[in-house]
């Protein structure tokens, strides 16, 4: 009685909240975003979130690519902007702008509200900051103000050049984020050139350039997430299924299965449907979605993936014939489907064999 454990159990409520806050911040620093998000949410009173906790939740949702959640929180927190410090207002605007850009660049319809949101957030960011200049450049590009877009790109580059020059002298690792930002600016310039002179830099050439670059950052999910919204300004995801499939595979390898599904739905909105319900969809994206379901292992996802794949192979996986109507790509996809079916069937049977 009265020992350290009993004193811990009767810790004052305000100190308990402080410890939880420290734990949430620590989890953020460790990039354990789901755990940090859970800690922020666990200490919220219903309908009464502290502004700093809401900012923490926004950072976690942004890191997980959950932009709709970021948007909702930014709208809610905007009502409490008066109690935020200038730096916190800038962080709110930066996260809100990132969500608005991602949603505007990937939406197939009704995206003007996201562009309007980007404009509201950009207005809160200093024009001479990287995020402020970059957001204004994107808005100018969207509005057809080519010279304004280039001026803001140049301003953003001036901000980041000085930062990267100083950090490179210390270590490449510390300068890496700045290098990714510089690449975003370069690619935004390429989007601008494609818009103003499509014969000089056509879409096919853009895709060729971009795929080559991402080949050098194949394992860096954060770099992909920075660059894809910019690329979608010129090449909608549906016109770049190869890129979306590669991104989804990277998301799955990093355990971000929700983000993988979302990327594939951007490339093919009907990807979650069974093959028989939409046989004219892009088969490579559909198969990638099925593989992502299996890899997620969530609930009955693996059983559903097996069922989907069997249905596809019944229709499109028959043996080669003298007058096979399938294209070479479709035959390759069918072969890949048979390989997956064999592997998944063995994996599904393994636990039962072990129990026996």
Short mmCIF file of C-alpha atoms in Angstrom, two decimals:
data_model
loop_
_atom_site.label_atom_id
_atom_site.label_comp_id
_atom_site.label_asym_id
_atom_site.label_seq_id
_atom_site.Cartn_x
_atom_site.Cartn_y
_atom_site.Cartn_z
CA UNK A 1 0.00 0.00 0.00
CA UNK A 2 1.31 3.41 -0.92
CA UNK A 3 4.06 1.88 -3.08
CA UNK A 4 5.18 3.11 -6.51
CA UNK A 5 2.54 1.08 -8.33
CA UNK A 6 -0.36 2.41 -6.26
CA UNK A 7 0.93 5.97 -6.72
CA UNK A 8 1.09 5.39 -10.47
CA UNK A 9 -2.48 4.11 -10.51
CA UNK A 10 -3.67 7.26 -8.70
CA UNK A 11 -1.70 9.63 -10.94
CA UNK A 12 -3.51 12.97 -11.35
CA UNK A 13 -5.57 13.15 -14.52
CA UNK A 14 -3.62 16.10 -15.93
CA UNK A 15 -0.32 14.19 -15.53
CA UNK A 16 -1.82 11.09 -17.17
CA UNK A 17 -2.77 13.21 -20.19
CA UNK A 18 0.77 14.63 -20.33
CA UNK A 19 2.27 11.12 -20.30
CA UNK A 20 -0.11 10.04 -23.07
CA UNK A 21 0.91 13.10 -25.08
CA UNK A 22 4.58 12.25 -24.70
CA UNK A 23 3.88 8.67 -25.78
CA UNK A 24 1.94 9.83 -28.83
CA UNK A 25 4.75 12.17 -29.84
CA UNK A 26 7.29 9.40 -29.34
CA UNK A 27 5.28 7.05 -31.54
CA UNK A 28 5.19 9.75 -34.21
CA UNK A 29 8.97 10.12 -34.06
CA UNK A 30 9.25 6.34 -34.49
CA UNK A 31 6.87 6.54 -37.48
CA UNK A 32 4.48 4.22 -35.66
CA UNK A 33 1.56 6.19 -37.06
CA UNK A 34 -1.27 3.82 -36.21
CA UNK A 35 -0.20 3.51 -32.58
CA UNK A 36 0.24 7.28 -32.29
CA UNK A 37 -3.18 7.85 -33.83
CA UNK A 38 -4.73 5.42 -31.35
CA UNK A 39 -3.13 7.28 -28.44
CA UNK A 40 -4.41 10.64 -29.67
CA UNK A 41 -7.91 9.28 -30.16
CA UNK A 42 -7.98 7.40 -26.84
CA UNK A 43 -7.59 10.53 -24.76
CA UNK A 44 -10.16 12.61 -26.64
CA UNK A 45 -13.42 13.45 -24.96
CA UNK A 46 -16.30 12.94 -27.41
CA UNK A 47 -16.73 16.11 -29.45
CA UNK A 48 -14.07 17.93 -27.43
CA UNK A 49 -10.65 17.33 -28.98
CA UNK A 50 -7.78 19.58 -27.95
CA UNK A 51 -6.46 21.50 -30.99
CA UNK A 52 -2.94 20.09 -30.63
CA UNK A 53 -4.33 16.57 -30.44
CA UNK A 54 -6.26 17.23 -33.63
CA UNK A 55 -3.05 18.38 -35.31
CA UNK A 56 -1.37 15.20 -34.13
CA UNK A 57 -4.19 13.13 -35.60
CA UNK A 58 -3.86 15.05 -38.87
CA UNK A 59 -0.15 14.24 -39.05
CA UNK A 60 -0.85 10.56 -38.46
CA UNK A 61 -3.66 10.39 -41.01
CA UNK A 62 -1.48 12.22 -43.55
CA UNK A 63 1.38 9.77 -43.02
CA UNK A 64 -1.08 6.91 -43.60
CA UNK A 65 -2.44 8.56 -46.75
CA UNK A 66 -5.91 8.94 -45.20
CA UNK A 67 -6.66 12.27 -46.83
CA UNK A 68 -10.40 12.33 -46.25
CA UNK A 69 -9.77 12.12 -42.50
CA UNK A 70 -7.22 14.94 -42.79
CA UNK A 71 -9.77 17.04 -44.68
CA UNK A 72 -12.46 16.52 -42.03
CA UNK A 73 -10.10 17.41 -39.21
CA UNK A 74 -8.76 20.48 -41.02
CA UNK A 75 -12.32 21.76 -41.56
CA UNK A 76 -13.12 21.22 -37.89
CA UNK A 77 -9.87 22.72 -36.62
CA UNK A 78 -10.27 25.80 -38.84
CA UNK A 79 -13.05 26.86 -36.48
CA UNK A 80 -10.52 26.91 -33.61
CA UNK A 81 -7.79 28.73 -35.53
CA UNK A 82 -7.95 31.72 -33.18
CA UNK A 83 -6.46 29.68 -30.32
CA UNK A 84 -3.57 28.32 -32.38
CA UNK A 85 -0.08 29.77 -32.47
CA UNK A 86 1.20 31.01 -35.86
CA UNK A 87 3.33 27.90 -36.34
CA UNK A 88 0.35 25.68 -35.60
CA UNK A 89 -1.80 27.59 -38.10
CA UNK A 90 0.92 27.02 -40.70
CA UNK A 91 1.00 23.30 -39.92
CA UNK A 92 -2.79 23.11 -40.18
CA UNK A 93 -2.65 24.87 -43.55
CA UNK A 94 0.21 22.68 -44.80
CA UNK A 95 -1.58 19.43 -43.94
CA UNK A 96 -4.89 20.71 -45.26
CA UNK A 97 -3.24 21.81 -48.51
CA UNK A 98 -1.63 18.39 -48.95
CA UNK A 99 -5.00 16.69 -48.49
CA UNK A 100 -6.75 19.08 -50.86
CA UNK A 101 -4.11 18.60 -53.58
CA UNK A 102 -4.19 14.82 -53.34
CA UNK A 103 -7.98 14.72 -53.49
CA UNK A 104 -8.23 17.34 -56.26
CA UNK A 105 -5.67 15.60 -58.46
CA UNK A 106 -7.22 12.14 -58.07
CA UNK A 107 -10.95 12.95 -58.05
CA UNK A 108 -12.80 12.02 -61.22
CA UNK A 109 -15.72 14.36 -60.52
CA UNK A 110 -16.65 17.14 -58.13
CA UNK A 111 -13.04 18.10 -57.51
CA UNK A 112 -13.59 21.87 -57.67
CA UNK A 113 -14.41 21.89 -53.97
CA UNK A 114 -10.97 20.42 -53.30
CA UNK A 115 -9.33 23.10 -55.44
CA UNK A 116 -11.25 25.71 -53.46
CA UNK A 117 -9.99 24.14 -50.23
CA UNK A 118 -6.42 24.25 -51.56
CA UNK A 119 -6.88 27.96 -52.23
CA UNK A 120 -8.08 28.59 -48.66
CA UNK A 121 -5.16 26.71 -47.14
CA UNK A 122 -2.60 28.33 -49.47
CA UNK A 123 -3.80 31.77 -48.35
CA UNK A 124 -2.70 30.91 -44.79
CA UNK A 125 0.81 29.89 -45.84
CA UNK A 126 3.52 32.53 -46.29
CA UNK A 127 4.12 33.10 -50.00
CA UNK A 128 7.87 32.97 -49.39
CA UNK A 129 7.76 29.54 -47.74
CA UNK A 130 8.18 26.39 -49.80
CA UNK A 131 4.70 25.08 -49.05
CA UNK A 132 3.11 28.46 -49.72
CA UNK A 133 4.90 29.00 -53.02
CA UNK A 134 4.36 25.40 -54.14
CA UNK A 135 0.62 25.50 -53.40
CA UNK A 136 0.27 28.79 -55.23
CA UNK A 137 2.18 27.37 -58.21
CA UNK A 138 -0.24 24.43 -58.41
CA UNK A 139 -3.23 26.76 -58.17
CA UNK A 140 -1.84 29.01 -60.90
CA UNK A 141 -1.25 25.98 -63.12
CA UNK A 142 -4.81 24.77 -62.52
CA UNK A 143 -6.13 28.24 -63.37
CA UNK A 144 -4.13 28.48 -66.60
CA UNK A 145 -1.80 31.22 -65.31
CA UNK A 146 1.38 29.79 -66.83
CA UNK A 147 3.67 32.72 -66.02
CA UNK A 148 2.36 32.88 -62.46
CA UNK A 149 2.94 29.16 -62.01
CA UNK A 150 6.54 29.48 -63.20
CA UNK A 151 7.16 32.46 -60.91
CA UNK A 152 5.96 30.53 -57.87
CA UNK A 153 8.00 27.46 -58.88
CA UNK A 154 11.08 29.68 -59.04
CA UNK A 155 10.24 31.14 -55.61
CA UNK A 156 9.82 27.69 -54.06
CA UNK A 157 13.08 26.55 -55.62
CA UNK A 158 14.88 29.55 -54.15
CA UNK A 159 13.65 28.60 -50.68
CA UNK A 160 14.64 24.94 -50.94
CA UNK A 161 17.96 25.51 -52.74
CA UNK A 162 19.38 27.35 -49.75
CA UNK A 163 18.14 24.66 -47.36
CA UNK A 164 19.51 21.74 -49.38
CA UNK A 165 22.89 23.42 -49.97
CA UNK A 166 23.39 23.76 -46.23
CA UNK A 167 22.25 20.23 -45.39
CA UNK A 168 24.25 18.46 -48.10
CA UNK A 169 27.40 19.69 -46.38
CA UNK A 170 26.31 17.81 -43.25
CA UNK A 171 24.98 14.57 -44.75
CA UNK A 172 23.04 13.32 -47.76
CA UNK A 173 20.47 11.70 -45.47
CA UNK A 174 19.56 15.05 -43.91
CA UNK A 175 19.26 16.66 -47.34
CA UNK A 176 17.14 13.86 -48.82
CA UNK A 177 13.72 15.38 -48.09
CA UNK A 178 14.86 18.60 -49.71
CA UNK A 179 16.00 16.68 -52.76
CA UNK A 180 12.55 15.09 -53.06
CA UNK A 181 10.99 18.55 -52.86
CA UNK A 182 13.29 19.75 -55.65
CA UNK A 183 12.12 16.81 -57.73
CA UNK A 184 8.51 17.80 -57.08
CA UNK A 185 9.29 21.24 -58.45
CA UNK A 186 11.04 19.80 -61.50
CA UNK A 187 8.09 17.58 -62.24
CA UNK A 188 5.65 20.43 -61.73
CA UNK A 189 7.65 22.32 -64.36
CA UNK A 190 7.31 19.32 -66.66
CA UNK A 191 3.55 19.30 -66.08
CA UNK A 192 3.57 23.01 -66.97
CA UNK A 193 5.55 22.34 -70.16
CA UNK A 194 3.15 19.55 -71.11
CA UNK A 195 0.23 21.95 -70.61
CA UNK A 196 1.77 24.80 -72.61
CA UNK A 197 3.50 22.75 -75.33
CA UNK A 198 2.25 19.15 -75.47
CA UNK A 199 4.16 18.47 -78.68
CA UNK A 200 7.43 19.39 -76.95
CA UNK A 201 6.77 17.13 -73.98
CA UNK A 202 3.92 14.70 -74.76
CA UNK A 203 2.29 12.53 -72.12
CA UNK A 204 4.04 9.35 -73.30
CA UNK A 205 7.44 10.99 -72.83
CA UNK A 206 6.41 12.26 -69.39
CA UNK A 207 5.50 8.74 -68.28
CA UNK A 208 8.78 7.40 -69.61
CA UNK A 209 10.76 10.01 -67.67
CA UNK A 210 8.80 9.52 -64.46
CA UNK A 211 8.96 5.74 -64.46
CA UNK A 212 12.72 5.87 -64.87
CA UNK A 213 13.09 8.20 -61.91
CA UNK A 214 10.88 6.21 -59.58
CA UNK A 215 12.93 3.15 -60.43
CA UNK A 216 15.68 4.77 -58.36
CA UNK A 217 13.32 5.31 -55.42
CA UNK A 218 11.57 1.95 -55.66
CA UNK A 219 11.52 1.28 -51.92
CA UNK A 220 10.78 4.80 -50.68
CA UNK A 221 7.05 5.08 -50.09
CA UNK A 222 7.29 8.67 -48.86
CA UNK A 223 8.94 9.83 -52.10
CA UNK A 224 6.22 8.19 -54.19
CA UNK A 225 3.51 9.83 -52.09
CA UNK A 226 5.09 13.26 -52.56
CA UNK A 227 5.34 12.90 -56.33
CA UNK A 228 2.16 11.11 -57.42
CA UNK A 229 -0.28 14.01 -56.82
CA UNK A 230 1.91 16.26 -58.99
CA UNK A 231 2.01 13.66 -61.75
CA UNK A 232 -1.75 13.21 -61.63
CA UNK A 233 -2.10 16.86 -62.69
CA UNK A 234 -0.89 15.83 -66.17
CA UNK A 235 -1.56 12.09 -66.26
CA UNK A 236 -4.71 10.94 -64.42
CA UNK A 237 -4.20 7.64 -62.57
CA UNK A 238 -6.48 5.79 -64.98
CA UNK A 239 -3.99 6.57 -67.75
CA UNK A 240 -1.06 5.28 -65.70
CA UNK A 241 -2.11 1.83 -64.45
CA UNK A 242 1.52 0.67 -64.45
CA UNK A 243 2.46 3.41 -61.97
CA UNK A 244 -0.55 2.80 -59.75
CA UNK A 245 0.11 -0.94 -59.62
CA UNK A 246 3.75 -0.37 -58.68
CA UNK A 247 2.71 2.11 -55.97
CA UNK A 248 0.09 -0.29 -54.60
CA UNK A 249 2.67 -3.08 -54.40
CA UNK A 250 4.98 -0.79 -52.45
CA UNK A 251 2.12 0.16 -50.10
CA UNK A 252 1.35 -3.51 -49.47
CA UNK A 253 4.99 -4.28 -48.69
CA UNK A 254 4.92 -1.47 -46.13
CA UNK A 255 1.71 -2.71 -44.54
CA UNK A 256 -0.39 0.22 -45.83
CA UNK A 257 -3.09 -1.93 -47.39
CA UNK A 258 -5.84 0.71 -47.35
CA UNK A 259 -3.60 3.01 -49.37
CA UNK A 260 -2.88 0.19 -51.82
CA UNK A 261 -6.60 -0.40 -52.43
CA UNK A 262 -7.21 3.33 -52.87
CA UNK A 263 -4.42 3.65 -55.44
CA UNK A 264 -5.82 0.79 -57.50
CA UNK A 265 -9.35 2.22 -57.35
CA UNK A 266 -7.94 5.48 -58.68
CA UNK A 267 -6.58 3.53 -61.66
CA UNK A 268 -9.74 1.45 -62.12
CA UNK A 269 -12.81 2.56 -60.11
CA UNK A 270 -14.42 -0.88 -60.57
CA UNK A 271 -11.40 -2.85 -59.34
CA UNK A 272 -13.25 -4.11 -56.25
CA UNK A 273 -16.02 -5.69 -58.35
CA UNK A 274 -15.97 -9.33 -59.36
CA UNK A 275 -14.69 -9.97 -62.86
CA UNK A 276 -18.08 -11.10 -64.16
CA UNK A 277 -19.69 -7.82 -63.09
CA UNK A 278 -17.33 -5.67 -65.18
CA UNK A 279 -15.42 -7.79 -67.70
CA UNK A 280 -14.33 -4.72 -69.67
CA UNK A 281 -12.24 -3.27 -66.83
CA UNK A 282 -8.43 -3.14 -66.94
CA UNK A 283 -7.44 -6.75 -66.14
CA UNK A 284 -3.96 -5.91 -64.84
CA UNK A 285 -5.38 -3.49 -62.27
CA UNK A 286 -8.13 -5.96 -61.32
CA UNK A 287 -5.59 -8.72 -60.75
CA UNK A 288 -3.36 -6.36 -58.73
CA UNK A 289 -6.37 -5.53 -56.54
CA UNK A 290 -7.01 -9.23 -55.99
CA UNK A 291 -3.36 -9.76 -55.01
CA UNK A 292 -3.58 -6.77 -52.62
CA UNK A 293 -6.64 -8.38 -51.00
CA UNK A 294 -4.70 -11.58 -50.41
CA UNK A 295 -1.69 -9.74 -49.02
CA UNK A 296 -3.81 -7.68 -46.63
CA UNK A 297 -5.01 -10.83 -44.89
CA UNK A 298 -7.79 -8.78 -43.30
CA UNK A 299 -10.92 -10.63 -42.18
CA UNK A 300 -12.04 -12.94 -44.95
CA UNK A 301 -9.99 -11.07 -47.56
CA UNK A 302 -7.97 -14.14 -48.49
CA UNK A 303 -11.04 -16.28 -49.08
CA UNK A 304 -12.52 -13.47 -51.17
CA UNK A 305 -9.30 -13.15 -53.17
CA UNK A 306 -9.30 -16.88 -53.94
CA UNK A 307 -12.93 -16.76 -55.01
CA UNK A 308 -12.32 -13.75 -57.27
CA UNK A 309 -9.29 -15.34 -58.87
CA UNK A 310 -11.07 -18.65 -59.54
CA UNK A 311 -13.92 -16.78 -61.21
CA UNK A 312 -11.50 -14.85 -63.43
CA UNK A 313 -9.56 -17.95 -64.45
CA UNK A 314 -12.77 -19.80 -65.34
CA UNK A 315 -13.56 -17.05 -67.82
CA UNK A 316 -10.15 -15.88 -69.02
CA UNK A 317 -7.65 -18.55 -67.95
CA UNK A 318 -8.33 -21.34 -70.42
CA UNK A 319 -5.54 -23.11 -72.34
CA UNK A 320 -4.05 -21.63 -75.49
CA UNK A 321 -5.81 -22.49 -78.74
CA UNK A 322 -5.07 -22.03 -82.42
CA UNK A 323 -7.31 -18.96 -82.63
CA UNK A 324 -6.95 -17.59 -79.11
CA UNK A 325 -8.75 -14.20 -78.95
CA UNK A 326 -6.75 -13.03 -75.93
CA UNK A 327 -3.94 -10.55 -76.32
CA UNK A 328 -0.39 -11.40 -75.25
CA UNK A 329 -0.90 -9.26 -72.12
CA UNK A 330 -4.08 -11.15 -71.20
CA UNK A 331 -2.34 -14.50 -71.66
CA UNK A 332 0.49 -13.35 -69.38
CA UNK A 333 -2.02 -12.20 -66.77
CA UNK A 334 -3.81 -15.55 -66.93
CA UNK A 335 -0.52 -17.38 -66.44
CA UNK A 336 0.26 -15.15 -63.46
CA UNK A 337 -3.23 -15.84 -62.10
CA UNK A 338 -2.66 -19.61 -62.25
CA UNK A 339 0.62 -19.22 -60.36
CA UNK A 340 -1.09 -17.15 -57.65
CA UNK A 341 -3.94 -19.67 -57.44
CA UNK A 342 -1.52 -22.54 -56.86
CA UNK A 343 0.46 -20.62 -54.22
CA UNK A 344 -2.63 -19.40 -52.40
CA UNK A 345 -4.31 -22.80 -52.43
CA UNK A 346 -1.22 -24.37 -50.86
CA UNK A 347 -0.98 -21.58 -48.29
CA UNK A 348 -4.65 -21.98 -47.39
CA UNK A 349 -4.28 -25.73 -46.95
CA UNK A 350 -1.05 -25.55 -44.91
CA UNK A 351 -2.64 -24.82 -41.47
CA UNK A 352 -5.15 -27.67 -41.87
CA UNK A 353 -2.35 -30.08 -42.81
CA UNK A 354 -0.37 -28.98 -39.76
CA UNK A 355 -3.29 -29.58 -37.46
CA UNK A 356 -3.75 -33.05 -38.83
#
